[in-house]
CSV table of C-alpha atoms in Angstrom, one decimal:
chain,number,residue,atom,x,y,z
A,269,MET,CA,-0.1,0.0,0.0
A,270,PRO,CA,1.6,3.4,-1.0
A,271,LYS,CA,2.3,5.8,1.6
A,272,ARG,CA,0.0,8.9,1.9
A,273,LYS,CA,1.6,12.3,1.6
A,274,VAL,CA,1.7,14.4,4.5
A,275,GLU,CA,0.0,17.6,4.0
A,276,THR,CA,1.6,21.1,4.8
A,277,GLY,CA,1.1,21.7,8.6
A,278,GLU,CA,0.0,18.3,9.4
A,279,VAL,CA,1.8,16.5,12.3
A,280,LYS,CA,3.3,13.0,11.5
A,281,ALA,CA,2.4,10.6,14.1
A,282,LYS,CA,5.4,9.0,15.7
A,283,LYS,CA,6.0,5.4,15.3
A,284,ARG,CA,5.4,3.5,18.6
A,285,LYS,CA,7.0,0.5,20.0
A,286,VAL,CA,5.8,-2.9,19.7
A,287,HIS,CA,3.5,-3.7,22.7
A,288,GLN,CA,3.9,0.0,24.0
A,289,ASP,CA,0.2,0.2,24.2
A,290,GLU,CA,-0.2,-2.9,26.1
A,291,GLU,CA,2.5,-1.8,28.6
A,292,GLU,CA,1.1,1.6,29.4
A,293,ALA,CA,-2.5,-0.1,29.7
A,294,THR,CA,-1.0,-2.1,32.6
A,295,VAL,CA,0.5,0.6,34.7
A,296,ASP,CA,-1.5,0.9,38.1
A,297,THR,CA,-0.9,4.5,39.2
A,298,SER,CA,-3.7,4.2,42.0
A,299,LYS,CA,-1.2,2.7,44.4
A,300,PRO,CA,2.5,3.8,45.4
A,301,SER,CA,5.1,1.9,43.8
A,302,ALA,CA,8.0,3.2,46.0
A,303,VAL,CA,7.5,0.8,48.7
A,304,PHE,CA,10.3,0.2,51.2
A,305,GLN,CA,12.3,-2.9,50.4
A,306,PRO,CA,14.9,-3.9,53.0
A,307,SER,CA,18.4,-4.9,51.7
A,308,GLY,CA,20.0,-6.9,54.6
A,309,GLY,CA,20.6,-5.8,58.1
A,310,ARG,CA,21.7,-2.3,59.0
A,311,SER,CA,24.0,-1.5,62.1
A,312,TRP,CA,24.4,2.2,61.3
A,313,THR,CA,21.9,4.9,62.6
A,314,LEU,CA,21.1,8.5,61.4
A,315,SER,CA,20.1,11.0,64.3
A,316,VAL,CA,18.7,14.5,63.7
A,317,ALA,CA,18.8,17.0,66.5
A,318,LEU,CA,16.8,20.5,66.8
A,319,PRO,CA,15.5,23.0,69.3
A,320,GLY,CA,11.8,22.9,70.4
A,321,SER,CA,12.0,26.6,70.1
A,322,VAL,CA,11.2,26.0,66.3
A,323,VAL,CA,7.6,25.7,67.2
A,324,ALA,CA,7.6,28.6,69.6
A,325,ASN,CA,7.6,31.1,66.7
A,326,ALA,CA,4.5,29.7,65.2
A,327,LYS,CA,1.5,31.9,66.2
A,328,SER,CA,-1.3,29.4,66.5
A,329,HIS,CA,-2.0,25.8,67.4
A,330,GLU,CA,-2.7,25.0,64.1
A,331,GLN,CA,0.6,26.2,62.7
A,332,LYS,CA,2.5,24.6,65.5
A,333,THR,CA,0.7,21.3,64.6
A,334,PHE,CA,1.6,21.6,61.0
A,335,LEU,CA,5.3,22.6,61.6
A,336,ALA,CA,5.7,19.4,63.6
A,337,GLY,CA,4.0,17.4,60.9
A,338,GLN,CA,6.5,18.9,58.2
A,339,ILE,CA,9.4,17.7,60.6
A,340,ALA,CA,7.9,14.2,61.0
A,341,ARG,CA,7.4,13.8,57.1
A,342,ALA,CA,11.2,14.7,56.6
A,343,LEU,CA,12.2,12.2,59.5
A,344,ALA,CA,10.2,9.4,57.8
A,345,VAL,CA,11.2,10.1,54.2
A,346,PHE,CA,14.9,9.9,54.9
A,347,CYS,CA,14.8,7.3,57.3
A,348,VAL,CA,16.0,9.0,60.3
A,349,ASP,CA,16.3,6.5,63.3
A,350,GLU,CA,16.3,9.2,66.4
A,351,ILE,CA,15.2,12.8,66.8
A,352,VAL,CA,16.5,14.6,69.7
A,353,ILE,CA,14.9,17.8,70.9
A,354,PHE,CA,16.9,20.0,72.8
A,355,ASP,CA,16.3,23.1,75.0
A,356,ASP,CA,18.1,26.2,73.5
A,357,GLU,CA,16.8,28.6,76.2
A,358,ASP,CA,19.0,29.9,79.3
A,359,THR,CA,18.7,28.0,82.7
A,360,PRO,CA,16.4,31.0,84.2
A,361,THR,CA,13.9,30.7,81.4
A,362,GLN,CA,13.8,27.1,81.7
A,363,GLN,CA,13.2,27.3,85.7
A,364,ARG,CA,10.3,29.7,85.1
A,365,ARG,CA,8.3,27.4,83.1
A,366,PRO,CA,5.6,25.7,85.3
A,367,GLU,CA,5.6,22.0,85.9
A,368,ILE,CA,4.0,19.7,83.4
A,369,ALA,CA,0.7,17.6,84.4
A,370,GLU,CA,-0.2,14.6,82.2
A,371,THR,CA,-3.0,16.3,80.6
A,372,ASP,CA,-1.7,19.8,80.5
A,373,TYR,CA,-1.7,21.7,77.1
A,374,THR,CA,2.0,22.6,76.4
A,375,ALA,CA,1.9,24.3,72.7
A,376,PHE,CA,2.9,27.6,74.3
A,377,SER,CA,4.2,27.2,77.5
A,378,HIS,CA,6.8,24.1,76.8
A,379,PRO,CA,7.3,23.9,72.9
A,380,ASP,CA,10.0,21.2,73.5
A,381,HIS,CA,7.4,18.9,75.1
A,382,PHE,CA,4.7,19.8,72.5
A,383,LEU,CA,7.0,18.8,69.7
A,384,ALA,CA,8.0,15.8,71.2
A,385,HIS,CA,4.5,14.8,71.9
A,386,LEU,CA,3.5,15.4,68.3
A,387,LEU,CA,6.4,13.5,66.7
A,388,SER,CA,5.9,10.5,69.2
A,389,TYR,CA,2.2,10.4,68.1
A,390,LEU,CA,2.9,10.6,64.4
A,391,GLU,CA,5.5,7.8,64.5
A,392,THR,CA,3.2,5.3,66.4
A,393,PRO,CA,1.5,3.0,63.8
A,394,PRO,CA,-2.2,4.1,63.7
A,395,HIS,CA,-3.9,1.1,65.0
A,396,LEU,CA,-2.0,1.6,68.3
A,397,ARG,CA,-2.5,5.1,68.9
A,398,ARG,CA,-6.1,4.8,70.8
A,399,ALA,CA,-4.5,2.8,73.1
A,400,LEU,CA,-1.2,4.7,73.7
A,401,PHE,CA,-2.4,8.1,73.4
A,402,PRO,CA,-5.4,9.2,75.3
A,403,MET,CA,-7.3,12.2,74.3
A,404,HIS,CA,-5.2,15.1,74.7
A,405,PRO,CA,-5.2,19.0,73.8
A,406,ASN,CA,-1.7,18.9,72.4
A,407,LEU,CA,-3.5,16.2,69.7
A,408,ARG,CA,-6.8,17.9,68.9
A,409,THR,CA,-6.0,18.9,65.4
A,410,ALA,CA,-2.9,16.1,64.7
A,411,GLY,CA,-5.5,14.1,62.7
A,412,THR,CA,-5.2,16.5,60.0
A,413,LEU,CA,-1.6,16.0,59.3
A,414,PRO,CA,-0.4,13.8,56.3
A,415,SER,CA,0.2,10.1,57.3
A,416,LEU,CA,3.8,9.1,57.7
A,417,ASP,CA,3.1,5.6,56.4
A,418,MET,CA,6.3,4.2,57.3
A,419,PRO,CA,7.3,0.3,57.0
A,420,HIS,CA,6.1,-0.5,60.3
A,421,HIS,CA,2.7,1.4,59.6
A,422,LEU,CA,1.1,-2.0,58.4
A,423,ARG,CA,-2.2,-2.8,57.5
A,424,ALA,CA,-3.9,-5.9,58.4
A,425,ASN,CA,-3.7,-7.6,55.1
A,426,GLU,CA,0.1,-6.7,54.6
A,427,LEU,CA,2.7,-9.1,55.2
A,428,CYS,CA,5.8,-8.7,57.5
A,429,GLU,CA,7.6,-10.8,60.0
A,430,TYR,CA,7.8,-8.0,62.5
A,431,ARG,CA,4.8,-5.9,63.7
A,432,GLU,CA,4.4,-3.2,66.4
A,433,GLY,CA,1.8,-4.0,69.1
A,434,VAL,CA,0.4,-3.1,72.4
A,435,THR,CA,-0.2,-5.3,75.2
A,436,VAL,CA,-3.8,-6.0,76.2
A,437,ARG,CA,-3.9,-8.4,79.0
A,438,ALA,CA,-2.6,-11.6,80.6
A,439,ALA,CA,-3.3,-14.8,78.4
A,440,PRO,CA,-6.6,-16.4,79.2
A,441,ALA,CA,-4.7,-19.2,81.4
A,442,GLY,CA,-3.8,-16.5,83.9
A,443,PRO,CA,-0.3,-15.0,84.9
A,444,GLY,CA,2.9,-17.0,83.8
A,445,ASN,CA,1.2,-18.1,80.6
A,446,GLY,CA,2.2,-14.9,78.5
A,447,THR,CA,0.3,-11.9,77.4
A,448,LEU,CA,-2.0,-11.0,74.6
A,449,VAL,CA,-0.6,-8.2,72.1
A,450,ASP,CA,-2.8,-6.3,69.5
A,451,VAL,CA,-0.6,-6.1,66.5
A,452,GLY,CA,-3.4,-5.1,64.0
A,453,LEU,CA,-4.3,-8.7,62.8
A,454,SER,CA,-7.9,-9.8,63.4
A,455,ASN,CA,-6.9,-11.5,66.5
A,456,HIS,CA,-4.5,-10.8,69.3
A,457,VAL,CA,-1.3,-13.0,69.3
A,458,THR,CA,0.2,-14.4,72.3
A,459,VAL,CA,3.9,-14.0,73.5
A,460,SER,CA,5.6,-15.9,76.4
A,461,ASP,CA,6.6,-12.9,78.4
A,462,ASP,CA,4.4,-11.3,81.3
A,463,ILE,CA,4.0,-7.6,80.1
A,464,PRO,CA,2.0,-5.0,81.9
A,465,PRO,CA,-1.2,-3.9,79.7
A,466,GLY,CA,-0.8,-0.8,77.7
A,467,THR,CA,3.0,-1.4,76.8
A,468,ARG,CA,4.0,-1.0,73.2
A,469,VAL,CA,6.2,-4.0,72.0
A,470,THR,CA,7.9,-5.1,68.8
A,471,VAL,CA,6.7,-8.6,67.8
A,472,HIS,CA,8.3,-11.3,65.6
A,473,LEU,CA,5.8,-13.5,64.1
A,474,GLN,CA,6.7,-16.9,62.8
A,475,GLU,CA,4.1,-16.9,60.3
A,476,GLN,CA,1.5,-14.2,59.3
A,477,SER,CA,-1.3,-15.5,61.3
A,478,SER,CA,-2.6,-14.5,64.7
A,479,THR,CA,-2.5,-18.1,65.9
A,480,ALA,CA,1.1,-18.5,65.0
A,481,ALA,CA,4.1,-18.6,67.4
A,482,ALA,CA,5.3,-15.0,68.2
A,483,GLU,CA,8.1,-13.4,70.3
A,484,THR,CA,8.7,-10.0,71.5
A,485,VAL,CA,12.2,-8.6,70.2
A,486,ALA,CA,14.0,-5.2,70.8
A,487,PRO,CA,12.9,-2.5,68.7
A,488,ASN,CA,16.1,-2.2,66.8
A,489,VAL,CA,16.0,-5.9,65.7
A,490,PRO,CA,13.8,-5.5,62.3
A,491,ARG,CA,16.7,-2.8,61.2
A,492,GLU,CA,19.7,-4.6,62.6
A,493,GLU,CA,18.9,-8.0,61.2
A,494,LYS,CA,16.8,-7.5,58.0
A,495,GLY,CA,17.2,-4.0,57.3
A,496,TYR,CA,13.7,-2.6,57.8
A,497,TYR,CA,13.5,1.1,58.6
A,498,TRP,CA,11.4,0.7,61.7
A,499,GLY,CA,10.7,4.6,62.6
A,500,TYR,CA,12.3,6.9,64.8
A,501,SER,CA,12.8,7.3,68.6
A,502,VAL,CA,12.2,10.5,70.3
A,503,ARG,CA,14.5,11.9,73.1
A,504,GLN,CA,14.4,15.2,74.9
A,505,CYS,CA,17.4,17.1,76.2
A,506,SER,CA,17.7,20.0,78.5
A,507,SER,CA,20.7,21.7,76.7
A,508,LEU,CA,22.7,21.2,73.6
A,509,SER,CA,25.7,19.5,75.6
A,510,ASP,CA,23.1,16.8,76.7
A,511,ILE,CA,22.7,15.6,73.2
A,512,TRP,CA,26.0,13.8,73.4
A,513,THR,CA,26.4,13.2,77.3
A,514,GLU,CA,23.0,11.5,77.1
A,515,CYS,CA,23.6,9.4,73.7
A,516,PRO,CA,21.9,6.0,74.0
A,517,PHE,CA,24.4,4.5,71.8
A,518,LYS,CA,27.4,2.7,73.0
A,519,GLY,CA,30.5,4.8,72.1
A,520,GLY,CA,28.5,7.8,71.3
A,521,TYR,CA,28.1,9.3,67.7
A,522,ASP,CA,30.9,8.5,65.3
A,523,VAL,CA,30.5,11.8,63.5
A,524,SER,CA,28.6,15.0,64.5
A,525,ILE,CA,27.6,17.7,61.8
A,526,GLY,CA,26.5,21.1,62.9
A,527,THR,CA,24.6,23.3,60.3
A,528,SER,CA,24.9,27.1,60.1
A,529,GLU,CA,24.6,29.8,57.4
A,530,ARG,CA,28.3,30.6,58.3
A,531,GLY,CA,29.5,27.0,57.6
A,532,LYS,CA,31.2,25.5,54.7
A,533,PRO,CA,29.2,24.2,51.8
A,534,LEU,CA,28.0,20.9,52.5
A,535,GLY,CA,28.4,19.5,49.0
A,536,LYS,CA,32.1,20.8,49.2
A,537,VAL,CA,32.5,19.3,52.7
A,538,LEU,CA,31.1,15.8,51.7
A,539,SER,CA,33.2,15.7,48.3
A,540,ARG,CA,36.5,15.7,50.5
A,541,SER,CA,38.2,13.0,52.7
A,542,PRO,CA,37.1,11.6,55.0
A,543,PHE,CA,33.5,12.0,54.1
A,544,ARG,CA,34.1,10.7,50.5
A,545,ASP,CA,35.3,7.6,51.9
A,546,SER,CA,32.9,7.0,54.7
A,547,SER,CA,32.8,3.2,54.0
A,548,LEU,CA,36.3,3.2,55.1
A,549,LEU,CA,35.8,4.7,58.4
A,550,GLY,CA,33.1,2.3,59.6
A,551,PHE,CA,30.7,4.9,60.9
A,552,LYS,CA,28.0,3.4,63.2
A,553,HIS,CA,26.1,6.6,64.4
A,554,VAL,CA,25.8,9.8,62.7
A,555,LEU,CA,24.3,13.0,64.0
A,556,LEU,CA,23.1,16.2,62.2
A,557,VAL,CA,22.3,19.1,64.4
A,558,PHE,CA,20.1,22.2,63.3
A,559,GLY,CA,19.7,25.2,65.3
A,560,GLY,CA,16.7,27.6,65.8
A,561,VAL,CA,15.8,31.1,64.7
A,562,ALA,CA,19.0,32.2,66.4
A,563,GLY,CA,21.3,29.5,65.4
A,564,LEU,CA,23.4,27.1,67.3
A,565,GLU,CA,25.2,29.9,68.6
A,566,LYS,CA,22.4,30.8,71.1
A,567,ALA,CA,22.2,27.0,72.4
A,568,ALA,CA,25.9,27.2,73.0
A,569,LYS,CA,25.8,30.5,74.6
A,570,ASN,CA,23.1,29.4,77.0
A,571,ASP,CA,24.6,25.9,77.9
A,572,VAL,CA,26.4,25.9,81.3
A,573,ASN,CA,28.3,22.9,80.7
A,574,LEU,CA,29.9,24.2,77.5
A,575,TYR,CA,30.4,27.5,79.2
A,576,GLU,CA,32.8,25.7,81.8
A,577,HIS,CA,34.6,24.0,78.9
A,578,GLY,CA,35.6,27.2,77.2
A,579,ILE,CA,32.7,26.7,74.3
A,580,GLY,CA,30.4,29.4,73.5
A,581,GLU,CA,28.7,31.2,70.6
A,582,LYS,CA,32.0,32.4,68.8
A,583,ASN,CA,33.4,28.7,68.7
A,584,VAL,CA,30.6,26.5,68.9
A,585,LYS,CA,31.8,24.9,65.6
A,586,GLU,CA,34.4,23.1,67.5
A,587,LEU,CA,31.7,20.8,68.9
A,588,PHE,CA,31.3,19.3,65.4
A,589,ASP,CA,33.3,17.2,63.2
A,590,ALA,CA,31.9,19.6,60.3
A,591,TRP,CA,30.3,22.8,60.3
A,592,VAL,CA,28.2,23.1,57.0
A,593,ASN,CA,25.7,25.4,55.2
A,594,VAL,CA,23.0,23.4,53.8
A,595,LEU,CA,22.2,25.7,50.9
A,596,PRO,CA,24.9,28.4,49.9
A,597,GLY,CA,23.5,31.3,47.9
A,598,GLN,CA,19.8,31.1,49.2
A,599,GLY,CA,17.3,33.4,47.6
A,600,SER,CA,15.5,34.1,50.7
A,601,ARG,CA,17.2,36.0,53.8
A,602,THR,CA,16.4,33.1,56.0
A,603,ILE,CA,15.9,29.4,55.8
A,604,ARG,CA,13.6,28.2,58.5
A,605,THR,CA,14.8,25.2,60.5
A,606,GLU,CA,12.0,23.0,59.1
A,607,GLU,CA,13.1,23.6,55.6
A,608,ALA,CA,16.8,23.3,56.5
A,609,ILE,CA,16.0,19.7,57.7
A,610,TRP,CA,14.8,18.8,54.1
A,611,LEU,CA,17.6,20.5,52.6
A,612,GLY,CA,20.3,19.0,54.9
A,613,LEU,CA,19.1,15.4,54.7
A,614,MET,CA,18.9,15.6,51.0
A,615,GLY,CA,22.4,16.9,50.8
A,616,LEU,CA,23.7,14.3,53.3
A,617,ARG,CA,22.0,11.5,51.4
A,618,PRO,CA,25.0,10.5,49.3
A,619,PHE,CA,27.2,10.2,52.3
A,620,VAL,CA,24.6,8.0,54.1
A,621,GLU,CA,24.0,5.8,51.2
A,622,GLN,CA,27.9,4.7,51.5
A,623,LEU,CA,27.4,3.6,55.1
A,624,GLY,CA,27.7,-0.1,55.5
A,625,LYS,CA,28.9,-0.8,52.0
A,626,PRO,CA,32.2,-2.5,50.8
A,627,ALA,CA,35.1,-0.2,50.9
A,628,PRO,CA,36.0,1.0,47.6
A,629,VAL,CA,39.0,1.0,45.6
A,630,PRO,CA,41.5,3.5,47.0
A,631,LEU,CA,41.6,6.7,45.1
A,632,PRO,CA,45.2,7.6,43.5
A,633,PRO,CA,47.2,10.3,45.4
A,634,SER,CA,46.5,13.6,44.1
A,635,ASP,CA,49.2,15.9,42.5
A,636,GLY,CA,49.5,17.9,45.7
A,637,PRO,CA,48.2,18.6,49.2
A,638,GLU,CA,45.0,20.4,49.5
A,639,SER,CA,45.1,24.2,50.3
A,640,GLU,CA,44.2,25.1,53.8
A,641,SER,CA,41.1,26.6,52.7
A,642,GLU,CA,39.9,23.4,51.1
A,643,SER,CA,41.2,21.0,53.9
A,644,ASP,CA,38.9,19.8,56.5
A,645,GLN,CA,40.2,21.1,59.9
A,646,SER,CA,38.8,18.3,61.9
A,647,SER,CA,40.3,15.6,59.9
A,648,SER,CA,44.0,14.1,60.3
A,649,SER,CA,46.7,13.5,57.5
A,650,ASP,CA,45.4,10.0,56.8
A,651,GLY,CA,42.0,11.2,56.1
A,652,ARG,CA,40.3,10.1,59.1
A,653,PHE,CA,38.7,12.1,62.0
A,654,SER,CA,40.8,13.3,64.7
A,655,PRO,CA,39.6,13.5,68.0
A,656,VAL,CA,37.8,16.9,68.3
A,657,LYS,CA,37.4,18.7,71.5
A,658,ILE,CA,33.9,17.2,72.0
A,659,ARG,CA,35.5,13.8,72.6
A,660,GLY,CA,37.5,15.2,75.5
A,661,ILE,CA,34.8,17.0,77.0
A,662,TRP,CA,32.5,14.1,77.3
A,663,ALA,CA,35.1,11.6,78.2
């Protein structure tokens, strides 16, 4: 059959690949396709620290709640394992605050407590919230926030060998025969331990059935043994220095990164040794610290412990292995903390992805030493971190 002549101005149809129509017809966009897939056990952790004062600047309850939701979304998206909320106010200001009762509304009187309360609520799987979080004024608009939809927020029909649950009561046979746990399935599962009612537990199921054998495990087991991202823990500190002194990890944080508009560009810091060779260093616990409206300088100035060790607002960067600017050349006069969290975690992503991977082939030596302006002041001559002052302070 002869080809038809294409008239002037007529658009010639592009040739389609074989089966292209069939493939496009089978694409289901009604459900998310980026479901988290574990790729083996993960021993390292990523922690974020920020002051509770970030919500103090919001004018209304709704704004404070929305801000907490933005922070929680960033933590979930980037698989943060720990969020530390520290108080950057001075001691007299902290002492003037009233004591907190269990049912007190704290959005304006105790911003640290309010933020921790919201973040803990959002991290909890939806089927456990009613049992673990009674009605509270802090949470009155939390239901309007977007879901975090993390891997441990499982539906009843989703399969996973681990589940989060809440203890209900002792097994029917009585004390000593285990505890019933609600894990979001059609029936409660029984674990051998005797645990008080209303306790959140992580359960390992032998089979995906409420009648199958189950056992309680530590919350870090799904991450360490299988590589699941299993949510974040929430920790409160009364000062900047308590981030390190109260660290729950044995040996503390391997590398601490502070953020400031007066720091070095994050991309430039991560492109140099030792960050570019992170798999060679065996990092276990990485910490990223953000300041409030007045920056980390204010937190250092108000920290009595740091003052006793000669660290204040002028040399706060000595606390960290790196002092970085997450977005040099910003178009706005200021970057809000909730925005800096997204920028910082995105910029840190290439470094974090190298943790736990096999050591790469060593790079060939450079033609000459780096200039002083390009070298990392906290790294030693062999490219590894040298003990910064923080190590001596907390020893």
